[in-house]
Amino acid sequence: MLTSSDIRIHRATATEAEAIARVHVRAWRAAYRGILPQPYLDGLDVASRAGSWGREMSTLPEERRPWVAIVDGRILGFCVAGPARDEDLGARCAEVYAIYVDPECWAIGVGRALLDHQLAFLRRRGHAEACLWVLAANTRAIGFYEHGRWAADGRRRSITIGGQEVEEVRYRVRLRAAGGRPGEAASARLASR
């Protein structure tokens, strides 16, 4: 397990788009193997993702750019969040749009450090809770979120990725008060809300 001093986290710049794209593609291929069609995963292209990330980061305000986790000069993960997009959630709810870590670095603390950093930033920006959508079949990610005190809130939706319909589950977490861990006040499930 890495220590927090081993991991440096900062806002991504457009010059880091290719490294982010590499993590993005590698993480999708590993996390969604057996969930999404293999030809779709095999067709994911680092160059096109890098172009998309570069364009997005050159137009987004700094507070909406991804956070990146760096160890020994190498980007190992990224997380991006912003206002919640679901109409049933209030303005004080943020949404984690994406969090991905290089599969070689799963379960060593990079993802947790990155997500905790993102949630602390959202709390400082005045958000009281956060949500995210996760593929229902992605049990590894669900375990990661539940370990961090996220809870399914009962909302589900179907989306199509790579020509295949898949189901997503929405998770939510209350953001910690100053001095506490993210999710500390949310040990109970949020389904009754």
mmCIF file of C-alpha atoms in Angstrom:
data_model
loop_
_atom_site.group_PDB
_atom_site.id
_atom_site.type_symbol
_atom_site.label_atom_id
_atom_site.label_comp_id
_atom_site.label_asym_id
_atom_site.label_seq_id
_atom_site.Cartn_x
_atom_site.Cartn_y
_atom_site.Cartn_z
ATOM 1 C CA MET A 1 0.000 0.000 0.000
ATOM 2 C CA LEU A 2 1.279 3.445 -0.893
ATOM 3 C CA THR A 3 1.294 6.191 1.697
ATOM 4 C CA SER A 4 -0.249 9.584 1.070
ATOM 5 C CA SER A 5 3.241 11.059 0.761
ATOM 6 C CA ASP A 6 3.945 8.706 -2.178
ATOM 7 C CA ILE A 7 0.983 10.039 -4.182
ATOM 8 C CA ARG A 8 0.973 13.559 -5.599
ATOM 9 C CA ILE A 9 -2.420 14.877 -6.742
ATOM 10 C CA HIS A 10 -2.913 17.956 -8.894
ATOM 11 C CA ARG A 11 -5.253 19.385 -11.515
ATOM 12 C CA ALA A 12 -4.598 17.954 -14.949
ATOM 13 C CA THR A 13 -3.294 20.099 -17.765
ATOM 14 C CA ALA A 14 -3.846 19.626 -21.486
ATOM 15 C CA THR A 15 -0.251 18.360 -21.769
ATOM 16 C CA GLU A 16 -1.273 15.348 -19.643
ATOM 17 C CA ALA A 17 -4.128 14.329 -21.950
ATOM 18 C CA GLU A 18 -2.277 11.378 -23.469
ATOM 19 C CA ALA A 19 -1.311 9.932 -20.078
ATOM 20 C CA ILE A 20 -4.918 10.296 -18.884
ATOM 21 C CA ALA A 21 -6.157 8.614 -22.072
ATOM 22 C CA ARG A 22 -3.764 5.681 -21.525
ATOM 23 C CA VAL A 23 -5.128 5.155 -18.012
ATOM 24 C CA HIS A 24 -8.693 5.566 -19.289
ATOM 25 C CA VAL A 25 -8.335 2.916 -22.012
ATOM 26 C CA ARG A 26 -6.383 0.452 -19.828
ATOM 27 C CA ALA A 27 -8.906 0.792 -16.994
ATOM 28 C CA TRP A 28 -11.909 0.297 -19.281
ATOM 29 C CA ARG A 29 -10.378 -2.781 -20.896
ATOM 30 C CA ALA A 30 -9.686 -4.359 -17.507
ATOM 31 C CA ALA A 31 -12.768 -3.240 -15.558
ATOM 32 C CA TYR A 32 -15.340 -3.953 -18.246
ATOM 33 C CA ARG A 33 -13.957 -7.244 -19.621
ATOM 34 C CA GLY A 34 -16.880 -9.659 -19.611
ATOM 35 C CA ILE A 35 -19.331 -6.783 -19.066
ATOM 36 C CA LEU A 36 -19.044 -4.863 -22.359
ATOM 37 C CA PRO A 37 -18.481 -6.396 -25.817
ATOM 38 C CA GLN A 38 -14.814 -7.350 -26.266
ATOM 39 C CA PRO A 39 -14.617 -5.915 -29.828
ATOM 40 C CA TYR A 40 -15.747 -2.566 -28.428
ATOM 41 C CA LEU A 41 -13.092 -2.660 -25.691
ATOM 42 C CA ASP A 42 -10.407 -3.745 -28.167
ATOM 43 C CA GLY A 43 -11.349 -0.792 -30.378
ATOM 44 C CA LEU A 44 -10.775 1.845 -27.701
ATOM 45 C CA ASP A 45 -8.081 4.164 -28.992
ATOM 46 C CA VAL A 46 -5.635 6.115 -26.839
ATOM 47 C CA ALA A 47 -4.992 8.736 -29.549
ATOM 48 C CA SER A 48 -8.672 9.631 -30.007
ATOM 49 C CA ARG A 49 -9.253 9.686 -26.238
ATOM 50 C CA ALA A 50 -6.181 11.903 -25.824
ATOM 51 C CA GLY A 51 -7.602 14.315 -28.396
ATOM 52 C CA SER A 52 -10.928 14.423 -26.558
ATOM 53 C CA TRP A 53 -9.256 14.978 -23.186
ATOM 54 C CA GLY A 54 -6.983 17.674 -24.607
ATOM 55 C CA ARG A 55 -9.897 19.580 -26.159
ATOM 56 C CA GLU A 56 -11.990 19.256 -23.012
ATOM 57 C CA MET A 57 -9.236 20.447 -20.688
ATOM 58 C CA SER A 58 -8.434 23.439 -22.869
ATOM 59 C CA THR A 59 -12.037 24.678 -22.592
ATOM 60 C CA LEU A 60 -13.055 23.701 -19.055
ATOM 61 C CA PRO A 61 -12.537 26.050 -16.136
ATOM 62 C CA GLU A 62 -9.785 24.794 -13.824
ATOM 63 C CA GLU A 63 -12.194 23.617 -11.098
ATOM 64 C CA ARG A 64 -13.832 21.195 -13.584
ATOM 65 C CA ARG A 65 -10.600 19.653 -14.905
ATOM 66 C CA PRO A 66 -9.705 16.161 -13.690
ATOM 67 C CA TRP A 67 -7.511 15.574 -10.684
ATOM 68 C CA VAL A 68 -4.636 13.227 -11.507
ATOM 69 C CA ALA A 69 -2.714 10.954 -9.138
ATOM 70 C CA ILE A 70 1.006 10.750 -9.828
ATOM 71 C CA VAL A 71 3.542 8.345 -8.355
ATOM 72 C CA ASP A 72 7.198 8.519 -9.375
ATOM 73 C CA GLY A 73 6.346 10.963 -12.173
ATOM 74 C CA ARG A 74 3.713 8.701 -13.757
ATOM 75 C CA ILE A 75 -0.041 9.407 -13.924
ATOM 76 C CA LEU A 76 -1.757 6.376 -12.394
ATOM 77 C CA GLY A 77 -5.329 7.617 -12.132
ATOM 78 C CA PHE A 78 -7.761 10.462 -12.630
ATOM 79 C CA CYS A 79 -11.055 11.680 -11.214
ATOM 80 C CA VAL A 80 -13.429 14.292 -12.576
ATOM 81 C CA ALA A 81 -16.569 15.719 -10.960
ATOM 82 C CA GLY A 82 -18.954 18.626 -11.149
ATOM 83 C CA PRO A 83 -22.582 19.526 -10.513
ATOM 84 C CA ALA A 84 -24.999 16.587 -10.312
ATOM 85 C CA ARG A 85 -26.828 16.140 -13.610
ATOM 86 C CA ASP A 86 -29.890 14.306 -12.266
ATOM 87 C CA GLU A 87 -32.895 16.580 -11.832
ATOM 88 C CA ASP A 88 -34.030 14.894 -8.607
ATOM 89 C CA LEU A 89 -30.853 15.973 -6.795
ATOM 90 C CA GLY A 90 -30.429 19.412 -5.303
ATOM 91 C CA ALA A 91 -27.788 22.008 -6.081
ATOM 92 C CA ARG A 92 -25.697 20.926 -3.062
ATOM 93 C CA CYS A 93 -25.155 17.487 -4.605
ATOM 94 C CA ALA A 94 -22.099 17.013 -6.815
ATOM 95 C CA GLU A 95 -21.487 14.131 -9.207
ATOM 96 C CA VAL A 96 -18.331 12.116 -9.732
ATOM 97 C CA TYR A 97 -18.417 11.708 -13.509
ATOM 98 C CA ALA A 98 -15.422 9.383 -13.751
ATOM 99 C CA ILE A 99 -12.692 7.843 -11.643
ATOM 100 C CA TYR A 100 -10.223 5.426 -13.201
ATOM 101 C CA VAL A 101 -6.914 3.985 -12.023
ATOM 102 C CA ASP A 102 -4.372 2.025 -14.041
ATOM 103 C CA PRO A 103 -5.219 -1.656 -13.423
ATOM 104 C CA GLU A 104 -1.613 -2.343 -12.370
ATOM 105 C CA CYS A 105 -2.273 -0.042 -9.416
ATOM 106 C CA TRP A 106 -5.645 -1.296 -8.228
ATOM 107 C CA ALA A 107 -5.970 -1.986 -4.497
ATOM 108 C CA ILE A 108 -2.830 -0.095 -3.416
ATOM 109 C CA GLY A 109 -4.434 3.198 -2.340
ATOM 110 C CA VAL A 110 -4.300 5.343 -5.490
ATOM 111 C CA GLY A 111 -8.059 5.292 -6.117
ATOM 112 C CA ARG A 112 -8.928 5.958 -2.485
ATOM 113 C CA ALA A 113 -6.480 8.886 -2.257
ATOM 114 C CA LEU A 114 -7.822 10.342 -5.501
ATOM 115 C CA LEU A 115 -11.486 9.997 -4.541
ATOM 116 C CA ASP A 116 -10.912 11.354 -1.018
ATOM 117 C CA HIS A 117 -9.110 14.351 -2.541
ATOM 118 C CA GLN A 118 -11.987 14.976 -4.974
ATOM 119 C CA LEU A 119 -14.625 14.701 -2.242
ATOM 120 C CA ALA A 120 -12.718 17.064 0.060
ATOM 121 C CA PHE A 121 -12.563 19.600 -2.786
ATOM 122 C CA LEU A 122 -16.318 19.263 -3.410
ATOM 123 C CA ARG A 123 -17.032 19.764 0.289
ATOM 124 C CA ARG A 124 -14.915 22.938 0.328
ATOM 125 C CA ARG A 125 -16.968 24.140 -2.655
ATOM 126 C CA GLY A 126 -20.155 23.838 -0.556
ATOM 127 C CA HIS A 127 -21.488 20.447 -1.630
ATOM 128 C CA ALA A 128 -23.164 18.373 1.092
ATOM 129 C CA GLU A 129 -23.238 15.095 -0.826
ATOM 130 C CA ALA A 130 -22.043 13.432 -4.010
ATOM 131 C CA CYS A 131 -23.446 10.851 -6.375
ATOM 132 C CA LEU A 132 -22.106 8.658 -9.143
ATOM 133 C CA TRP A 133 -23.381 6.039 -11.571
ATOM 134 C CA VAL A 134 -21.696 2.630 -11.746
ATOM 135 C CA LEU A 135 -22.389 -0.365 -13.961
ATOM 136 C CA ALA A 136 -24.432 -2.851 -11.923
ATOM 137 C CA ALA A 137 -22.179 -5.686 -13.115
ATOM 138 C CA ASN A 138 -18.985 -3.898 -12.021
ATOM 139 C CA THR A 139 -18.759 -5.601 -8.637
ATOM 140 C CA ARG A 140 -15.154 -4.532 -8.059
ATOM 141 C CA ALA A 141 -16.077 -0.829 -8.339
ATOM 142 C CA ILE A 142 -19.203 -1.314 -6.236
ATOM 143 C CA GLY A 143 -17.094 -2.893 -3.487
ATOM 144 C CA PHE A 144 -14.668 0.045 -3.662
ATOM 145 C CA TYR A 145 -17.498 2.574 -3.275
ATOM 146 C CA GLU A 146 -19.278 0.661 -0.514
ATOM 147 C CA HIS A 147 -16.001 0.372 1.406
ATOM 148 C CA GLY A 148 -15.848 4.181 1.201
ATOM 149 C CA ARG A 149 -19.368 4.386 2.688
ATOM 150 C CA TRP A 150 -21.214 5.100 -0.537
ATOM 151 C CA ALA A 151 -24.697 3.542 -0.700
ATOM 152 C CA ALA A 152 -27.044 2.692 -3.557
ATOM 153 C CA ASP A 153 -30.024 5.040 -3.404
ATOM 154 C CA GLY A 154 -32.476 2.877 -5.357
ATOM 155 C CA ARG A 155 -32.151 4.638 -8.735
ATOM 156 C CA ARG A 156 -31.269 2.490 -11.750
ATOM 157 C CA ARG A 157 -31.089 3.212 -15.461
ATOM 158 C CA SER A 158 -30.237 1.432 -18.682
ATOM 159 C CA ILE A 159 -27.679 2.838 -21.103
ATOM 160 C CA THR A 160 -26.100 1.517 -24.289
ATOM 161 C CA ILE A 161 -22.322 1.168 -24.572
ATOM 162 C CA GLY A 162 -20.707 -0.482 -27.561
ATOM 163 C CA GLY A 163 -24.099 -1.564 -28.867
ATOM 164 C CA GLN A 164 -24.963 -3.405 -25.652
ATOM 165 C CA GLU A 165 -27.564 -2.333 -23.141
ATOM 166 C CA VAL A 166 -26.220 -2.294 -19.583
ATOM 167 C CA GLU A 167 -27.713 -1.295 -16.269
ATOM 168 C CA GLU A 168 -26.292 1.381 -13.997
ATOM 169 C CA VAL A 169 -26.950 1.935 -10.300
ATOM 170 C CA ARG A 170 -26.705 5.329 -8.633
ATOM 171 C CA TYR A 171 -24.655 5.615 -5.450
ATOM 172 C CA ARG A 172 -24.512 8.537 -3.045
ATOM 173 C CA VAL A 173 -22.423 9.635 -0.098
ATOM 174 C CA ARG A 174 -22.749 12.481 2.362
ATOM 175 C CA LEU A 175 -19.622 14.591 2.367
ATOM 176 C CA ARG A 176 -17.782 14.760 5.649
ATOM 177 C CA ALA A 177 -17.847 17.667 7.990
ATOM 178 C CA ALA A 178 -14.520 19.381 8.600
ATOM 179 C CA GLY A 179 -12.104 16.945 10.217
ATOM 180 C CA GLY A 180 -14.008 13.733 9.368
ATOM 181 C CA ARG A 181 -13.642 11.124 6.649
ATOM 182 C CA PRO A 182 -15.795 11.424 3.505
ATOM 183 C CA GLY A 183 -19.008 9.501 4.048
ATOM 184 C CA GLU A 184 -18.660 9.423 7.827
ATOM 185 C CA ALA A 185 -22.216 10.645 8.357
ATOM 186 C CA ALA A 186 -23.678 8.294 5.765
ATOM 187 C CA SER A 187 -23.382 4.840 7.244
ATOM 188 C CA ALA A 188 -27.089 4.200 6.637
ATOM 189 C CA ARG A 189 -28.396 3.449 3.168
ATOM 190 C CA LEU A 190 -29.847 6.420 1.299
ATOM 191 C CA ALA A 191 -32.675 4.496 -0.403
ATOM 192 C CA SER A 192 -35.281 5.939 1.952
ATOM 193 C CA ARG A 193 -34.488 9.540 0.978
#
